[in-house]
Amino acid sequence: MRREPNAITTSKLLTMIRNAQTFEEATTYHETAEEPTFDHYLYSLMDARRFTPKDMIARTMIERSYFYHILNGAKSPGRNIVLRIGFGLGVNLSEMNQLLRLAGLSGLYAKIRRDALLIYAVQQKYSMKQANQLLMEAGETPMYRDD
């Protein structure tokens, strides 16, 4: 039986590891659990928000075929695409950073000015367009260009 990547919370897993007496006991969960992937996590976020791929394409302005390649795991999205997806989903900071990490990218880092602006935008629940406008007004590289 396939186990869902989020079948156990991270905090519970950390507690299990801290309380383990042996290495084998600490890694028991990993013997049967699948590693989370970007596409599976994206599907779970879309499902939780009841967004279809068509909804996401409209919300993120990502080219249709490219978005489907991301969804089926054929393409690995770059940082700006992941950010657009996160804003399109209306994720919180933890979910945004998880999307970035699962795409093989670094999470948002408060000591980097552009990232600090993006963190602010996530916290304020900005839309993708509002966040992009904030970046441009601050003289930072936008997630996308309107032209």
mmCIF file with all atom_site columns, C-alpha atoms in Angstrom:
data_model
loop_
_atom_site.group_PDB
_atom_site.id
_atom_site.type_symbol
_atom_site.label_atom_id
_atom_site.label_alt_id
_atom_site.label_comp_id
_atom_site.label_asym_id
_atom_site.label_entity_id
_atom_site.label_seq_id
_atom_site.pdbx_PDB_ins_code
_atom_site.Cartn_x
_atom_site.Cartn_y
_atom_site.Cartn_z
_atom_site.occupancy
_atom_site.B_iso_or_equiv
_atom_site.pdbx_formal_charge
_atom_site.auth_seq_id
_atom_site.auth_comp_id
_atom_site.auth_asym_id
_atom_site.auth_atom_id
_atom_site.pdbx_PDB_model_num
ATOM 1   C CA . MET A 1 1   ? 0.000   0.000  0.000   1.00 0.00 ? 1   MET A CA 1
ATOM 2   C CA . ARG A 1 2   ? 1.349   3.419  -0.969  1.00 0.00 ? 2   ARG A CA 1
ATOM 3   C CA . ARG A 1 3   ? 1.766   5.778  1.948   1.00 0.00 ? 3   ARG A CA 1
ATOM 4   C CA . GLU A 1 4   ? 1.002   9.460  1.391   1.00 0.00 ? 4   GLU A CA 1
ATOM 5   C CA . PRO A 1 5   ? 4.036   11.752 1.842   1.00 0.00 ? 5   PRO A CA 1
ATOM 6   C CA . ASN A 1 6   ? 2.165   13.788 4.480   1.00 0.00 ? 6   ASN A CA 1
ATOM 7   C CA . ALA A 1 7   ? 0.828   10.787 6.428   1.00 0.00 ? 7   ALA A CA 1
ATOM 8   C CA . ILE A 1 8   ? 2.712   11.969 9.519   1.00 0.00 ? 8   ILE A CA 1
ATOM 9   C CA . THR A 1 9   ? 3.457   15.508 10.584  1.00 0.00 ? 9   THR A CA 1
ATOM 10  C CA . THR A 1 10  ? 7.038   16.709 10.612  1.00 0.00 ? 10  THR A CA 1
ATOM 11  C CA . SER A 1 11  ? 6.857   17.608 14.298  1.00 0.00 ? 11  SER A CA 1
ATOM 12  C CA . LYS A 1 12  ? 5.625   14.104 15.199  1.00 0.00 ? 12  LYS A CA 1
ATOM 13  C CA . LEU A 1 13  ? 8.378   12.572 13.083  1.00 0.00 ? 13  LEU A CA 1
ATOM 14  C CA . LEU A 1 14  ? 10.985  14.756 14.816  1.00 0.00 ? 14  LEU A CA 1
ATOM 15  C CA . THR A 1 15  ? 9.649   13.640 18.188  1.00 0.00 ? 15  THR A CA 1
ATOM 16  C CA . MET A 1 16  ? 9.908   9.998  17.126  1.00 0.00 ? 16  MET A CA 1
ATOM 17  C CA . ILE A 1 17  ? 13.518  10.539 16.008  1.00 0.00 ? 17  ILE A CA 1
ATOM 18  C CA . ARG A 1 18  ? 14.441  12.348 19.258  1.00 0.00 ? 18  ARG A CA 1
ATOM 19  C CA . ASN A 1 19  ? 12.947  9.531  21.351  1.00 0.00 ? 19  ASN A CA 1
ATOM 20  C CA . ALA A 1 20  ? 14.490  6.707  19.321  1.00 0.00 ? 20  ALA A CA 1
ATOM 21  C CA . GLN A 1 21  ? 16.993  4.448  21.054  1.00 0.00 ? 21  GLN A CA 1
ATOM 22  C CA . THR A 1 22  ? 18.569  3.157  17.824  1.00 0.00 ? 22  THR A CA 1
ATOM 23  C CA . PHE A 1 23  ? 19.214  4.369  14.305  1.00 0.00 ? 23  PHE A CA 1
ATOM 24  C CA . GLU A 1 24  ? 16.833  1.730  12.948  1.00 0.00 ? 24  GLU A CA 1
ATOM 25  C CA . GLU A 1 25  ? 14.074  2.931  15.263  1.00 0.00 ? 25  GLU A CA 1
ATOM 26  C CA . ALA A 1 26  ? 14.702  6.545  14.187  1.00 0.00 ? 26  ALA A CA 1
ATOM 27  C CA . THR A 1 27  ? 14.335  5.701  10.505  1.00 0.00 ? 27  THR A CA 1
ATOM 28  C CA . THR A 1 28  ? 11.478  3.177  10.627  1.00 0.00 ? 28  THR A CA 1
ATOM 29  C CA . TYR A 1 29  ? 9.080   5.662  9.040   1.00 0.00 ? 29  TYR A CA 1
ATOM 30  C CA . HIS A 1 30  ? 11.392  6.146  6.060   1.00 0.00 ? 30  HIS A CA 1
ATOM 31  C CA . GLU A 1 31  ? 11.404  2.437  5.238   1.00 0.00 ? 31  GLU A CA 1
ATOM 32  C CA . THR A 1 32  ? 7.792   2.560  4.028   1.00 0.00 ? 32  THR A CA 1
ATOM 33  C CA . ALA A 1 33  ? 7.187   6.239  3.240   1.00 0.00 ? 33  ALA A CA 1
ATOM 34  C CA . GLU A 1 34  ? 7.752   7.735  -0.167  1.00 0.00 ? 34  GLU A CA 1
ATOM 35  C CA . GLU A 1 35  ? 9.752   10.914 -0.419  1.00 0.00 ? 35  GLU A CA 1
ATOM 36  C CA . PRO A 1 36  ? 7.485   13.859 -1.204  1.00 0.00 ? 36  PRO A CA 1
ATOM 37  C CA . THR A 1 37  ? 7.795   15.262 -4.705  1.00 0.00 ? 37  THR A CA 1
ATOM 38  C CA . PHE A 1 38  ? 6.982   18.689 -6.057  1.00 0.00 ? 38  PHE A CA 1
ATOM 39  C CA . ASP A 1 39  ? 4.204   17.454 -8.332  1.00 0.00 ? 39  ASP A CA 1
ATOM 40  C CA . HIS A 1 40  ? 2.509   15.398 -5.572  1.00 0.00 ? 40  HIS A CA 1
ATOM 41  C CA . TYR A 1 41  ? 2.698   18.319 -3.156  1.00 0.00 ? 41  TYR A CA 1
ATOM 42  C CA . LEU A 1 42  ? 1.344   20.696 -5.809  1.00 0.00 ? 42  LEU A CA 1
ATOM 43  C CA . TYR A 1 43  ? -1.565  18.337 -6.483  1.00 0.00 ? 43  TYR A CA 1
ATOM 44  C CA . SER A 1 44  ? -2.340  18.114 -2.759  1.00 0.00 ? 44  SER A CA 1
ATOM 45  C CA . LEU A 1 45  ? -2.357  21.923 -2.400  1.00 0.00 ? 45  LEU A CA 1
ATOM 46  C CA . MET A 1 46  ? -4.540  22.311 -5.486  1.00 0.00 ? 46  MET A CA 1
ATOM 47  C CA . ASP A 1 47  ? -6.909  19.641 -4.220  1.00 0.00 ? 47  ASP A CA 1
ATOM 48  C CA . ALA A 1 48  ? -7.176  21.246 -0.779  1.00 0.00 ? 48  ALA A CA 1
ATOM 49  C CA . ARG A 1 49  ? -8.108  24.551 -2.411  1.00 0.00 ? 49  ARG A CA 1
ATOM 50  C CA . ARG A 1 50  ? -10.283 22.896 -5.060  1.00 0.00 ? 50  ARG A CA 1
ATOM 51  C CA . PHE A 1 51  ? -8.266  24.400 -7.931  1.00 0.00 ? 51  PHE A CA 1
ATOM 52  C CA . THR A 1 52  ? -8.119  22.668 -11.285 1.00 0.00 ? 52  THR A CA 1
ATOM 53  C CA . PRO A 1 53  ? -5.108  22.868 -13.590 1.00 0.00 ? 53  PRO A CA 1
ATOM 54  C CA . LYS A 1 54  ? -7.141  25.295 -15.707 1.00 0.00 ? 54  LYS A CA 1
ATOM 55  C CA . ASP A 1 55  ? -7.680  27.499 -12.630 1.00 0.00 ? 55  ASP A CA 1
ATOM 56  C CA . MET A 1 56  ? -3.964  27.475 -11.884 1.00 0.00 ? 56  MET A CA 1
ATOM 57  C CA . ILE A 1 57  ? -2.990  28.331 -15.445 1.00 0.00 ? 57  ILE A CA 1
ATOM 58  C CA . ALA A 1 58  ? -5.281  31.364 -15.308 1.00 0.00 ? 58  ALA A CA 1
ATOM 59  C CA . ARG A 1 59  ? -4.080  32.389 -11.829 1.00 0.00 ? 59  ARG A CA 1
ATOM 60  C CA . THR A 1 60  ? -0.358  32.053 -12.599 1.00 0.00 ? 60  THR A CA 1
ATOM 61  C CA . MET A 1 61  ? -0.265  32.968 -16.285 1.00 0.00 ? 61  MET A CA 1
ATOM 62  C CA . ILE A 1 62  ? 2.016   29.995 -16.901 1.00 0.00 ? 62  ILE A CA 1
ATOM 63  C CA . GLU A 1 63  ? 1.879   28.605 -20.425 1.00 0.00 ? 63  GLU A CA 1
ATOM 64  C CA . ARG A 1 64  ? -0.574  25.703 -20.516 1.00 0.00 ? 64  ARG A CA 1
ATOM 65  C CA . SER A 1 65  ? 1.672   22.916 -21.814 1.00 0.00 ? 65  SER A CA 1
ATOM 66  C CA . TYR A 1 66  ? 4.521   23.942 -19.493 1.00 0.00 ? 66  TYR A CA 1
ATOM 67  C CA . PHE A 1 67  ? 2.181   23.826 -16.479 1.00 0.00 ? 67  PHE A CA 1
ATOM 68  C CA . TYR A 1 68  ? 1.032   20.323 -17.435 1.00 0.00 ? 68  TYR A CA 1
ATOM 69  C CA . HIS A 1 69  ? 4.671   19.227 -17.794 1.00 0.00 ? 69  HIS A CA 1
ATOM 70  C CA . ILE A 1 70  ? 5.257   20.482 -14.243 1.00 0.00 ? 70  ILE A CA 1
ATOM 71  C CA . LEU A 1 71  ? 2.143   18.668 -12.989 1.00 0.00 ? 71  LEU A CA 1
ATOM 72  C CA . ASN A 1 72  ? 3.193   15.347 -14.449 1.00 0.00 ? 72  ASN A CA 1
ATOM 73  C CA . GLY A 1 73  ? 6.778   15.707 -13.196 1.00 0.00 ? 73  GLY A CA 1
ATOM 74  C CA . ALA A 1 74  ? 8.327   15.992 -16.663 1.00 0.00 ? 74  ALA A CA 1
ATOM 75  C CA . LYS A 1 75  ? 9.695   19.498 -15.985 1.00 0.00 ? 75  LYS A CA 1
ATOM 76  C CA . SER A 1 76  ? 11.300  21.029 -12.925 1.00 0.00 ? 76  SER A CA 1
ATOM 77  C CA . PRO A 1 77  ? 10.143  24.615 -12.498 1.00 0.00 ? 77  PRO A CA 1
ATOM 78  C CA . GLY A 1 78  ? 12.511  27.483 -11.802 1.00 0.00 ? 78  GLY A CA 1
ATOM 79  C CA . ARG A 1 79  ? 12.274  29.747 -8.769  1.00 0.00 ? 79  ARG A CA 1
ATOM 80  C CA . ASN A 1 80  ? 10.009  32.406 -10.308 1.00 0.00 ? 80  ASN A CA 1
ATOM 81  C CA . ILE A 1 81  ? 7.593   29.780 -11.633 1.00 0.00 ? 81  ILE A CA 1
ATOM 82  C CA . VAL A 1 82  ? 7.398   28.149 -8.192  1.00 0.00 ? 82  VAL A CA 1
ATOM 83  C CA . LEU A 1 83  ? 6.774   31.557 -6.617  1.00 0.00 ? 83  LEU A CA 1
ATOM 84  C CA . ARG A 1 84  ? 4.018   32.258 -9.139  1.00 0.00 ? 84  ARG A CA 1
ATOM 85  C CA . ILE A 1 85  ? 2.442   28.891 -8.363  1.00 0.00 ? 85  ILE A CA 1
ATOM 86  C CA . GLY A 1 86  ? 2.641   29.601 -4.633  1.00 0.00 ? 86  GLY A CA 1
ATOM 87  C CA . PHE A 1 87  ? 1.013   33.002 -4.993  1.00 0.00 ? 87  PHE A CA 1
ATOM 88  C CA . GLY A 1 88  ? -1.564  31.523 -7.375  1.00 0.00 ? 88  GLY A CA 1
ATOM 89  C CA . LEU A 1 89  ? -2.476  28.999 -4.692  1.00 0.00 ? 89  LEU A CA 1
ATOM 90  C CA . GLY A 1 90  ? -2.489  31.598 -1.924  1.00 0.00 ? 90  GLY A CA 1
ATOM 91  C CA . VAL A 1 91  ? -0.097  29.553 0.203   1.00 0.00 ? 91  VAL A CA 1
ATOM 92  C CA . ASN A 1 92  ? 1.329   30.497 3.586   1.00 0.00 ? 92  ASN A CA 1
ATOM 93  C CA . LEU A 1 93  ? 5.073   30.927 4.146   1.00 0.00 ? 93  LEU A CA 1
ATOM 94  C CA . SER A 1 94  ? 5.634   27.343 5.264   1.00 0.00 ? 94  SER A CA 1
ATOM 95  C CA . GLU A 1 95  ? 3.886   25.984 2.161   1.00 0.00 ? 95  GLU A CA 1
ATOM 96  C CA . MET A 1 96  ? 5.785   28.394 -0.111  1.00 0.00 ? 96  MET A CA 1
ATOM 97  C CA . ASN A 1 97  ? 9.104   27.262 1.321   1.00 0.00 ? 97  ASN A CA 1
ATOM 98  C CA . GLN A 1 98  ? 8.082   23.615 0.992   1.00 0.00 ? 98  GLN A CA 1
ATOM 99  C CA . LEU A 1 99  ? 7.201   24.182 -2.681  1.00 0.00 ? 99  LEU A CA 1
ATOM 100 C CA . LEU A 1 100 ? 10.603  25.793 -3.233  1.00 0.00 ? 100 LEU A CA 1
ATOM 101 C CA . ARG A 1 101 ? 12.480  23.018 -1.423  1.00 0.00 ? 101 ARG A CA 1
ATOM 102 C CA . LEU A 1 102 ? 10.655  20.228 -3.262  1.00 0.00 ? 102 LEU A CA 1
ATOM 103 C CA . ALA A 1 103 ? 11.553  21.943 -6.541  1.00 0.00 ? 103 ALA A CA 1
ATOM 104 C CA . GLY A 1 104 ? 15.196  21.728 -5.470  1.00 0.00 ? 104 GLY A CA 1
ATOM 105 C CA . LEU A 1 105 ? 15.434  25.453 -4.701  1.00 0.00 ? 105 LEU A CA 1
ATOM 106 C CA . SER A 1 106 ? 16.286  27.379 -1.571  1.00 0.00 ? 106 SER A CA 1
ATOM 107 C CA . GLY A 1 107 ? 13.464  28.676 0.592   1.00 0.00 ? 107 GLY A CA 1
ATOM 108 C CA . LEU A 1 108 ? 12.766  32.353 1.058   1.00 0.00 ? 108 LEU A CA 1
ATOM 109 C CA . TYR A 1 109 ? 15.482  33.917 3.215   1.00 0.00 ? 109 TYR A CA 1
ATOM 110 C CA . ALA A 1 110 ? 14.690  37.062 5.202   1.00 0.00 ? 110 ALA A CA 1
ATOM 111 C CA . LYS A 1 111 ? 18.238  38.471 4.894   1.00 0.00 ? 111 LYS A CA 1
ATOM 112 C CA . ILE A 1 112 ? 17.890  38.737 1.117   1.00 0.00 ? 112 ILE A CA 1
ATOM 113 C CA . ARG A 1 113 ? 15.963  41.907 0.243   1.00 0.00 ? 113 ARG A CA 1
ATOM 114 C CA . ARG A 1 114 ? 13.950  40.386 -2.626  1.00 0.00 ? 114 ARG A CA 1
ATOM 115 C CA . ASP A 1 115 ? 13.050  37.385 -0.487  1.00 0.00 ? 115 ASP A CA 1
ATOM 116 C CA . ALA A 1 116 ? 12.085  39.697 2.395   1.00 0.00 ? 116 ALA A CA 1
ATOM 117 C CA . LEU A 1 117 ? 9.658   41.475 0.057   1.00 0.00 ? 117 LEU A CA 1
ATOM 118 C CA . LEU A 1 118 ? 8.233   38.128 -1.042  1.00 0.00 ? 118 LEU A CA 1
ATOM 119 C CA . ILE A 1 119 ? 7.876   36.985 2.570   1.00 0.00 ? 119 ILE A CA 1
ATOM 120 C CA . TYR A 1 120 ? 6.016   40.212 3.308   1.00 0.00 ? 120 TYR A CA 1
ATOM 121 C CA . ALA A 1 121 ? 3.749   39.628 0.302   1.00 0.00 ? 121 ALA A CA 1
ATOM 122 C CA . VAL A 1 122 ? 2.986   36.057 1.393   1.00 0.00 ? 122 VAL A CA 1
ATOM 123 C CA . GLN A 1 123 ? 2.247   37.195 4.951   1.00 0.00 ? 123 GLN A CA 1
ATOM 124 C CA . GLN A 1 124 ? -0.051  39.944 3.643   1.00 0.00 ? 124 GLN A CA 1
ATOM 125 C CA . LYS A 1 125 ? -1.788  37.402 1.361   1.00 0.00 ? 125 LYS A CA 1
ATOM 126 C CA . TYR A 1 126 ? -0.936  39.397 -1.765  1.00 0.00 ? 126 TYR A CA 1
ATOM 127 C CA . SER A 1 127 ? -2.026  38.049 -5.125  1.00 0.00 ? 127 SER A CA 1
ATOM 128 C CA . MET A 1 128 ? 0.673   37.142 -7.616  1.00 0.00 ? 128 MET A CA 1
ATOM 129 C CA . LYS A 1 129 ? 0.113   40.434 -9.447  1.00 0.00 ? 129 LYS A CA 1
ATOM 130 C CA . GLN A 1 130 ? 0.307   42.451 -6.210  1.00 0.00 ? 130 GLN A CA 1
ATOM 131 C CA . ALA A 1 131 ? 3.525   40.684 -5.181  1.00 0.00 ? 131 ALA A CA 1
ATOM 132 C CA . ASN A 1 132 ? 5.042   41.250 -8.607  1.00 0.00 ? 132 ASN A CA 1
ATOM 133 C CA . GLN A 1 133 ? 4.106   44.936 -8.451  1.00 0.00 ? 133 GLN A CA 1
ATOM 134 C CA . LEU A 1 134 ? 5.727   45.195 -5.010  1.00 0.00 ? 134 LEU A CA 1
ATOM 135 C CA . LEU A 1 135 ? 8.961   43.749 -6.410  1.00 0.00 ? 135 LEU A CA 1
ATOM 136 C CA . MET A 1 136 ? 8.981   46.171 -9.341  1.00 0.00 ? 136 MET A CA 1
ATOM 137 C CA . GLU A 1 137 ? 8.219   49.204 -7.159  1.00 0.00 ? 137 GLU A CA 1
ATOM 138 C CA . ALA A 1 138 ? 11.117  48.226 -4.884  1.00 0.00 ? 138 ALA A CA 1
ATOM 139 C CA . GLY A 1 139 ? 13.485  47.934 -7.856  1.00 0.00 ? 139 GLY A CA 1
ATOM 140 C CA . GLU A 1 140 ? 13.824  44.163 -7.523  1.00 0.00 ? 140 GLU A CA 1
ATOM 141 C CA . THR A 1 141 ? 13.591  41.575 -10.277 1.00 0.00 ? 141 THR A CA 1
ATOM 142 C CA . PRO A 1 142 ? 9.915   40.734 -10.870 1.00 0.00 ? 142 PRO A CA 1
ATOM 143 C CA . MET A 1 143 ? 8.596   37.169 -11.047 1.00 0.00 ? 143 MET A CA 1
ATOM 144 C CA . TYR A 1 144 ? 7.371   37.910 -14.593 1.00 0.00 ? 144 TYR A CA 1
ATOM 145 C CA . ARG A 1 145 ? 7.042   40.778 -17.041 1.00 0.00 ? 145 ARG A CA 1
ATOM 146 C CA . ASP A 1 146 ? 3.669   41.946 -18.322 1.00 0.00 ? 146 ASP A CA 1
ATOM 147 C CA . ASP A 1 147 ? 4.988   42.781 -21.792 1.00 0.00 ? 147 ASP A CA 1
#
